Amino acid sequence: MSNFKVMLHRIFSSTSRRSQEQLLAKLQTVAKLTGGVWSKSCVRLFNDKLAAMKNIGLQCNVIAAHRIRRSGQILRLYHTLYGKTSPVQFFRKLGELMKKNPEGKMFFLLGAAFFDWNENRVSDPDLNRAADELKAFFDLKITDYHDKQGETWEKVHDEDHFKLWRCPVAGSSLYKYKVFGSYKDIPARAFFNIQLDLEYRKTWDSHVVRLEKIEEDEETGSEVIYWATQFPLGFLYNRDYVYVRRSKIDQKNNLMMLTAKSVDHPSFPVTKDYIRVGQYTSNMLIRPHRSFDENGFDYVMSYYDDPQLYVPTWAINKMTLSSLPSFLETLHKAARQLSHTKGYISRFHPEDSEKTGTVHSC
């Protein structure tokens, strides 16, 4: 039977019609000499092969049907998540992204096309609401503070140039924080600009593993940022963030505003390499003592994230209390170095920054 299979293989694999005819003639001669035994074997083998091919075809149809059904489920999921993005809008946005990024990866472009800015951008009301919550903490006489939401902020650190409040997060044993800081040796614009410069942060923040802008909203200037960072405790998994950010300079009221919040983006799903910090917010309000470009300013920052760390919460809170001042002092030193760089003021054209992106402050 093995010789018979070899002969069939030669017949069907041969590209020469003459060779096929010769092999078929040999096969017929052998069939006559064997009294029809090979003929029956041929019929049985062909029936077996035909049945196998039918099964393979059915299996391929099942796989194809499954993939089509799965694609439909994915489309329905995206329609549920981003219902305002119609198919026409999706393909229009995808076309625009491909023109801007002709060499970009298709998966990345598809993710960007599915991202709905209507649901995720930082709006003007969002900025104003965050600024209103921070303004009260410029009052240096505040000890414990009760905000409009009925939450109590307890002062846990009190120095002339650095003050820290905390408030328990409902349904958790973690805290969210507000910080007051004041510097006299650098201008507000340097402190503002350093938090917009992702490339510069890679040089002064030793914990950065990866930091990049994913995409930008043309309407407000909000930006989606991906940030992977080394966790302070080296034996634990590193963390990563995906967040939308926006900044604004209020010339009339002499204020600078930075805000950020966590979002989900299809181009950067959760991976096994990092633990995703899914709950994160950061807001900062900067008030110069005189002008944006003269030395001296105060700032107030609010901050909260859930590091998904399964250790006693008192340890997480203690680590946050020690790491916040350390990070802000590192930020201060980097801003001071930036302020000594020629041309740092014009790097971002902040006068036109009604739509500029904001920063991840911590």
GROMACS .gro file of C-alpha atoms in nm:
model
  362
    1MET     CA    1   0.000   0.000   0.000
    2SER     CA    2   0.288   0.235   0.064
    3ASN     CA    3   0.397   0.204  -0.302
    4PHE     CA    4   0.042   0.285  -0.409
    5LYS     CA    5   0.041   0.599  -0.197
    6VAL     CA    6   0.375   0.703  -0.348
    7MET     CA    7   0.233   0.660  -0.697
    8LEU     CA    8  -0.077   0.866  -0.612
    9HIS     CA    9   0.144   1.133  -0.466
   10ARG     CA   10   0.348   1.147  -0.788
   11ILE     CA   11   0.033   1.172  -0.997
   12PHE     CA   12  -0.113   1.464  -0.805
   13SER     CA   13   0.216   1.643  -0.744
   14SER     CA   14   0.343   1.622  -1.099
   15THR     CA   15   0.316   1.943  -1.300
   16SER     CA   16   0.366   1.762  -1.633
   17ARG     CA   17   0.053   1.632  -1.809
   18ARG     CA   18   0.263   1.367  -1.991
   19SER     CA   19   0.408   1.243  -1.662
   20GLN     CA   20   0.059   1.219  -1.516
   21GLU     CA   21  -0.063   1.016  -1.817
   22GLN     CA   22   0.232   0.775  -1.788
   23LEU     CA   23   0.176   0.722  -1.417
   24LEU     CA   24  -0.197   0.666  -1.467
   25ALA     CA   25  -0.123   0.406  -1.741
   26LYS     CA   26   0.107   0.220  -1.501
   27LEU     CA   27  -0.160   0.232  -1.233
   28GLN     CA   28  -0.420   0.078  -1.471
   29THR     CA   29  -0.179  -0.201  -1.574
   30VAL     CA   30  -0.105  -0.289  -1.211
   31ALA     CA   31  -0.479  -0.291  -1.132
   32LYS     CA   32  -0.547  -0.547  -1.411
   33LEU     CA   33  -0.261  -0.776  -1.305
   34THR     CA   34  -0.379  -0.784  -0.940
   35GLY     CA   35  -0.733  -0.892  -1.028
   36GLY     CA   36  -0.898  -0.575  -0.910
   37VAL     CA   37  -0.744  -0.576  -0.558
   38TRP     CA   38  -0.576  -0.242  -0.617
   39SER     CA   39  -0.893  -0.107  -0.776
   40LYS     CA   40  -1.084  -0.177  -0.456
   41SER     CA   41  -0.800  -0.027  -0.256
   42CYS     CA   42  -0.812   0.279  -0.479
   43VAL     CA   43  -1.184   0.321  -0.426
   44ARG     CA   44  -1.151   0.274  -0.050
   45LEU     CA   45  -0.854   0.510  -0.026
   46PHE     CA   46  -1.022   0.775  -0.237
   47ASN     CA   47  -1.337   0.746  -0.027
   48ASP     CA   48  -1.130   0.784   0.289
   49LYS     CA   49  -0.944   1.084   0.148
   50LEU     CA   50  -1.268   1.240   0.027
   51ALA     CA   51  -1.426   1.199   0.371
   52ALA     CA   52  -1.116   1.349   0.532
   53MET     CA   53  -1.124   1.645   0.292
   54LYS     CA   54  -1.492   1.699   0.367
   55ASN     CA   55  -1.417   1.699   0.740
   56ILE     CA   56  -1.130   1.943   0.688
   57GLY     CA   57  -1.361   2.166   0.484
   58LEU     CA   58  -1.628   2.155   0.754
   59GLN     CA   59  -1.364   2.235   1.015
   60CYS     CA   60  -1.241   2.531   0.810
   61ASN     CA   61  -1.599   2.649   0.775
   62VAL     CA   62  -1.646   2.622   1.153
   63ILE     CA   63  -1.326   2.818   1.215
   64ALA     CA   64  -1.422   3.081   0.959
   65ALA     CA   65  -1.773   3.106   1.106
   66HIS     CA   66  -1.626   3.137   1.455
   67ARG     CA   67  -1.394   3.417   1.343
   68ILE     CA   68  -1.676   3.600   1.169
   69ARG     CA   69  -1.894   3.559   1.477
   70ARG     CA   70  -1.606   3.676   1.701
   71SER     CA   71  -1.549   3.980   1.478
   72GLY     CA   72  -1.918   4.062   1.508
   73GLN     CA   73  -1.896   4.034   1.887
   74ILE     CA   74  -1.593   4.266   1.893
   75LEU     CA   75  -1.772   4.520   1.675
   76ARG     CA   76  -2.079   4.502   1.899
   77LEU     CA   77  -1.856   4.547   2.204
   78TYR     CA   78  -1.693   4.855   2.056
   79HIS     CA   79  -2.034   4.983   1.955
   80THR     CA   80  -2.147   4.944   2.316
   81LEU     CA   81  -1.836   5.111   2.455
   82TYR     CA   82  -1.808   5.383   2.192
   83GLY     CA   83  -2.163   5.403   2.064
   84LYS     CA   84  -2.125   5.754   1.934
   85THR     CA   85  -1.861   5.647   1.686
   86SER     CA   86  -2.049   5.524   1.381
   87PRO     CA   87  -1.883   5.296   1.122
   88VAL     CA   88  -1.850   5.591   0.884
   89GLN     CA   89  -1.679   5.799   1.152
   90PHE     CA   90  -1.456   5.506   1.244
   91PHE     CA   91  -1.328   5.451   0.889
   92ARG     CA   92  -1.289   5.823   0.836
   93LYS     CA   93  -1.078   5.850   1.150
   94LEU     CA   94  -0.880   5.540   1.055
   95GLY     CA   95  -0.806   5.692   0.714
   96GLU     CA   96  -0.686   6.014   0.877
   97LEU     CA   97  -0.462   5.821   1.115
   98MET     CA   98  -0.312   5.618   0.830
   99LYS     CA   99  -0.230   5.936   0.639
  100LYS     CA  100  -0.059   6.082   0.945
  101ASN     CA  101   0.117   5.755   1.030
  102PRO     CA  102   0.179   5.571   0.700
  103GLU     CA  103   0.428   5.337   0.867
  104GLY     CA  104   0.230   5.288   1.188
  105LYS     CA  105   0.121   4.946   1.306
  106MET     CA  106  -0.234   4.861   1.200
  107PHE     CA  107  -0.332   4.736   1.547
  108PHE     CA  108  -0.224   5.065   1.700
  109LEU     CA  109  -0.416   5.263   1.438
  110LEU     CA  110  -0.728   5.052   1.490
  111GLY     CA  111  -0.709   5.115   1.864
  112ALA     CA  112  -0.674   5.488   1.811
  113ALA     CA  113  -0.969   5.485   1.570
  114PHE     CA  114  -1.190   5.311   1.827
  115PHE     CA  115  -1.099   5.553   2.110
  116ASP     CA  116  -1.390   5.791   2.177
  117TRP     CA  117  -1.278   6.142   2.270
  118ASN     CA  118  -1.634   6.248   2.346
  119GLU     CA  119  -1.626   6.022   2.651
  120ASN     CA  120  -1.263   6.068   2.756
  121ARG     CA  121  -1.140   6.421   2.686
  122VAL     CA  122  -1.079   6.665   2.972
  123SER     CA  123  -1.344   6.934   2.928
  124ASP     CA  124  -1.342   7.296   3.044
  125PRO     CA  125  -1.589   7.214   3.326
  126ASP     CA  126  -1.351   6.938   3.440
  127LEU     CA  127  -1.065   7.189   3.459
  128ASN     CA  128  -1.275   7.451   3.640
  129ARG     CA  129  -1.407   7.199   3.890
  130ALA     CA  130  -1.056   7.076   3.974
  131ALA     CA  131  -0.927   7.434   4.009
  132ASP     CA  132  -1.209   7.529   4.246
  133GLU     CA  133  -1.129   7.229   4.468
  134LEU     CA  134  -0.763   7.333   4.493
  135LYS     CA  135  -0.789   7.709   4.544
  136ALA     CA  136  -0.886   7.683   4.912
  137PHE     CA  137  -0.557   7.511   4.994
  138PHE     CA  138  -0.356   7.822   4.907
  139ASP     CA  139  -0.471   7.946   5.249
  140LEU     CA  140  -0.176   7.861   5.474
  141LYS     CA  141  -0.395   7.876   5.787
  142ILE     CA  142  -0.591   7.564   5.690
  143THR     CA  143  -0.546   7.277   5.933
  144ASP     CA  144  -0.831   7.030   5.887
  145TYR     CA  145  -1.060   7.117   5.598
  146HIS     CA  146  -1.417   7.012   5.513
  147ASP     CA  147  -1.484   7.037   5.140
  148LYS     CA  148  -1.814   7.077   4.952
  149GLN     CA  149  -1.852   6.699   4.922
  150GLY     CA  150  -1.847   6.665   5.299
  151GLU     CA  151  -1.503   6.505   5.307
  152THR     CA  152  -1.253   6.590   5.580
  153TRP     CA  153  -0.891   6.661   5.491
  154GLU     CA  154  -0.649   6.603   5.778
  155LYS     CA  155  -0.315   6.789   5.779
  156VAL     CA  156  -0.035   6.536   5.830
  157HIS     CA  157   0.273   6.744   5.742
  158ASP     CA  158   0.333   7.114   5.807
  159GLU     CA  159   0.635   7.315   5.697
  160ASP     CA  160   0.664   7.665   5.556
  161HIS     CA  161   0.733   7.548   5.200
  162PHE     CA  162   0.555   7.211   5.210
  163LYS     CA  163   0.220   7.104   5.359
  164LEU     CA  164   0.031   6.779   5.314
  165TRP     CA  165  -0.331   6.678   5.377
  166ARG     CA  166  -0.496   6.340   5.338
  167CYS     CA  167  -0.854   6.216   5.314
  168PRO     CA  168  -0.978   5.854   5.338
  169VAL     CA  169  -1.119   5.708   5.016
  170ALA     CA  170  -1.472   5.575   5.058
  171GLY     CA  171  -1.490   5.195   5.044
  172SER     CA  172  -1.113   5.164   5.085
  173SER     CA  173  -0.846   5.198   5.350
  174LEU     CA  174  -0.633   5.410   5.115
  175TYR     CA  175  -0.602   5.788   5.119
  176LYS     CA  176  -0.603   6.063   4.860
  177TYR     CA  177  -0.373   6.358   4.912
  178LYS     CA  178  -0.345   6.732   4.864
  179VAL     CA  179  -0.009   6.909   4.871
  180PHE     CA  180   0.085   7.275   4.909
  181GLY     CA  181   0.433   7.379   4.798
  182SER     CA  182   0.622   7.704   4.747
  183TYR     CA  183   0.948   7.781   4.567
  184LYS     CA  184   1.136   8.109   4.538
  185ASP     CA  185   1.432   8.008   4.321
  186ILE     CA  186   1.256   7.914   3.992
  187PRO     CA  187   0.977   8.068   3.779
  188ALA     CA  188   0.632   7.913   3.751
  189ARG     CA  189   0.676   7.860   3.378
  190ALA     CA  190   0.976   7.630   3.430
  191PHE     CA  191   0.780   7.421   3.679
  192PHE     CA  192   0.488   7.410   3.435
  193ASN     CA  193   0.694   7.331   3.125
  194ILE     CA  194   0.893   7.049   3.281
  195GLN     CA  195   0.571   6.859   3.339
  196LEU     CA  196   0.476   6.884   2.973
  197ASP     CA  197   0.808   6.758   2.841
  198LEU     CA  198   0.791   6.378   2.822
  199GLU     CA  199   1.134   6.342   2.663
  200TYR     CA  200   1.300   6.553   2.932
  201ARG     CA  201   1.134   6.350   3.205
  202LYS     CA  202   1.312   6.041   3.077
  203THR     CA  203   1.642   6.211   3.166
  204TRP     CA  204   1.563   6.314   3.525
  205ASP     CA  205   1.317   6.046   3.639
  206SER     CA  206   1.516   5.725   3.685
  207HIS     CA  207   1.197   5.519   3.739
  208VAL     CA  208   1.065   5.570   3.385
  209VAL     CA  209   1.061   5.251   3.178
  210ARG     CA  210   0.847   5.379   2.893
  211LEU     CA  211   0.672   5.712   2.842
  212GLU     CA  212   0.499   5.825   2.523
  213LYS     CA  213   0.202   6.012   2.383
  214ILE     CA  214  -0.057   5.784   2.221
  215GLU     CA  215  -0.279   6.043   2.054
  216GLU     CA  216  -0.415   6.396   2.087
  217ASP     CA  217  -0.761   6.551   2.077
  218GLU     CA  218  -0.772   6.835   1.824
  219GLU     CA  219  -1.070   7.000   1.994
  220THR     CA  220  -0.923   7.050   2.343
  221GLY     CA  221  -0.559   6.948   2.315
  222SER     CA  222  -0.615   6.663   2.562
  223GLU     CA  223  -0.354   6.390   2.520
  224VAL     CA  224  -0.352   6.019   2.600
  225ILE     CA  225  -0.024   5.910   2.759
  226TYR     CA  226   0.120   5.567   2.829
  227TRP     CA  227   0.364   5.546   3.120
  228ALA     CA  228   0.541   5.237   3.255
  229THR     CA  229   0.740   5.288   3.573
  230GLN     CA  230   0.963   5.089   3.804
  231PHE     CA  231   0.791   5.025   4.134
  232PRO     CA  232   0.989   5.162   4.432
  233LEU     CA  233   1.013   4.814   4.587
  234GLY     CA  234   1.235   4.633   4.339
  235PHE     CA  235   1.107   4.282   4.411
  236LEU     CA  236   0.750   4.366   4.305
  237TYR     CA  237   0.596   4.398   3.959
  238ASN     CA  238   0.637   4.733   3.788
  239ARG     CA  239   0.327   4.944   3.723
  240ASP     CA  240   0.190   5.110   3.411
  241TYR     CA  241  -0.065   5.384   3.350
  242VAL     CA  242  -0.279   5.499   3.061
  243TYR     CA  243  -0.421   5.843   3.125
  244VAL     CA  244  -0.563   6.147   2.951
  245ARG     CA  245  -0.406   6.481   3.037
  246ARG     CA  246  -0.465   6.847   2.968
  247SER     CA  247  -0.319   7.182   3.076
  248LYS     CA  248  -0.432   7.542   3.060
  249ILE     CA  249  -0.282   7.884   3.131
  250ASP     CA  250  -0.525   8.141   3.266
  251GLN     CA  251  -0.361   8.475   3.184
  252LYS     CA  252  -0.649   8.675   3.331
  253ASN     CA  253  -0.630   8.515   3.676
  254ASN     CA  254  -0.254   8.447   3.666
  255LEU     CA  255  -0.294   8.070   3.711
  256MET     CA  256  -0.163   7.752   3.547
  257MET     CA  257  -0.368   7.431   3.556
  258LEU     CA  258  -0.261   7.070   3.500
  259THR     CA  259  -0.498   6.773   3.523
  260ALA     CA  260  -0.489   6.400   3.446
  261LYS     CA  261  -0.711   6.096   3.491
  262SER     CA  262  -0.684   5.728   3.405
  263VAL     CA  263  -0.859   5.594   3.093
  264ASP     CA  264  -0.872   5.272   2.890
  265HIS     CA  265  -0.724   5.277   2.540
  266PRO     CA  266  -0.755   4.987   2.291
  267SER     CA  267  -0.397   5.031   2.170
  268PHE     CA  268  -0.254   4.965   2.517
  269PRO     CA  269  -0.442   4.679   2.685
  270VAL     CA  270  -0.333   4.526   3.015
  271THR     CA  271  -0.032   4.294   2.975
  272LYS     CA  272   0.139   4.037   3.194
  273ASP     CA  273   0.454   4.252   3.213
  274TYR     CA  274   0.301   4.525   3.430
  275ILE     CA  275   0.025   4.575   3.683
  276ARG     CA  276  -0.212   4.835   3.542
  277VAL     CA  277  -0.306   5.121   3.777
  278GLY     CA  278  -0.668   5.168   3.675
  279GLN     CA  279  -0.764   5.432   3.932
  280TYR     CA  280  -0.554   5.747   3.908
  281THR     CA  281  -0.620   6.122   3.923
  282SER     CA  282  -0.383   6.417   3.953
  283ASN     CA  283  -0.455   6.791   3.947
  284MET     CA  284  -0.220   7.084   3.996
  285LEU     CA  285  -0.283   7.458   4.025
  286ILE     CA  286   0.019   7.691   4.001
  287ARG     CA  287   0.001   8.057   4.115
  288PRO     CA  288   0.304   8.282   4.049
  289HIS     CA  289   0.403   8.534   4.314
  290ARG     CA  290   0.424   8.800   4.043
  291SER     CA  291   0.446   8.676   3.684
  292PHE     CA  292   0.494   8.342   3.510
  293ASP     CA  293   0.856   8.419   3.419
  294GLU     CA  294   0.981   8.564   3.749
  295ASN     CA  295   1.116   8.348   4.027
  296GLY     CA  296   0.864   8.252   4.292
  297PHE     CA  297   0.531   8.066   4.292
  298ASP     CA  298   0.298   7.852   4.501
  299TYR     CA  299   0.124   7.536   4.389
  300VAL     CA  300  -0.143   7.300   4.518
  301MET     CA  301  -0.164   6.942   4.392
  302SER     CA  302  -0.419   6.667   4.450
  303TYR     CA  303  -0.324   6.306   4.392
  304TYR     CA  304  -0.471   5.958   4.418
  305ASP     CA  305  -0.398   5.617   4.272
  306ASP     CA  306  -0.456   5.258   4.371
  307PRO     CA  307  -0.127   5.071   4.313
  308GLN     CA  308  -0.296   4.728   4.334
  309LEU     CA  309  -0.050   4.632   4.606
  310TYR     CA  310  -0.157   4.343   4.828
  311VAL     CA  311   0.026   4.445   5.143
  312PRO     CA  312  -0.110   4.614   5.457
  313THR     CA  313  -0.262   4.948   5.358
  314TRP     CA  314  -0.076   5.125   5.636
  315ALA     CA  315   0.245   5.032   5.452
  316ILE     CA  316   0.111   5.176   5.123
  317ASN     CA  317   0.003   5.498   5.296
  318LYS     CA  318   0.339   5.531   5.471
  319MET     CA  319   0.523   5.474   5.144
  320THR     CA  320   0.310   5.744   4.975
  321LEU     CA  321   0.377   5.991   5.257
  322SER     CA  322   0.752   5.946   5.208
  323SER     CA  323   0.759   5.921   4.827
  324LEU     CA  324   0.547   6.234   4.751
  325PRO     CA  325   0.789   6.486   4.908
  326SER     CA  326   1.085   6.303   4.754
  327PHE     CA  327   0.933   6.311   4.406
  328LEU     CA  328   0.838   6.679   4.431
  329GLU     CA  329   1.190   6.771   4.540
  330THR     CA  330   1.330   6.579   4.240
  331LEU     CA  331   1.082   6.766   4.020
  332HIS     CA  332   1.198   7.095   4.174
  333LYS     CA  333   1.564   7.022   4.102
  334ALA     CA  334   1.487   6.922   3.742
  335ALA     CA  335   1.281   7.242   3.694
  336ARG     CA  336   1.568   7.449   3.833
  337GLN     CA  337   1.803   7.286   3.585
  338LEU     CA  338   1.554   7.349   3.304
  339SER     CA  339   1.516   7.715   3.402
  340HIS     CA  340   1.890   7.761   3.345
  341THR     CA  341   1.852   7.629   2.990
  342LYS     CA  342   1.848   7.898   2.725
  343GLY     CA  343   1.516   7.922   2.547
  344TYR     CA  344   1.315   7.708   2.790
  345ILE     CA  345   1.032   7.966   2.799
  346SER     CA  346   0.955   7.933   2.427
  347ARG     CA  347   0.974   7.555   2.410
  348PHE     CA  348   0.599   7.502   2.444
  349HIS     CA  349   0.451   7.840   2.342
  350PRO     CA  350   0.231   7.838   2.653
  351GLU     CA  351   0.062   8.166   2.560
  352ASP     CA  352  -0.137   7.962   2.308
  353SER     CA  353  -0.194   7.678   2.548
  354GLU     CA  354  -0.567   7.689   2.594
  355LYS     CA  355  -0.546   7.343   2.433
  356THR     CA  356  -0.211   7.225   2.562
  357GLY     CA  357  -0.176   6.881   2.717
  358THR     CA  358  -0.131   6.830   3.088
  359VAL     CA  359   0.095   6.612   3.297
  360HIS     CA  360   0.119   6.310   3.517
  361SER     CA  361   0.263   6.478   3.824
  362CYS     CA  362   0.339   6.170   4.030
   0.00000   0.00000   0.00000
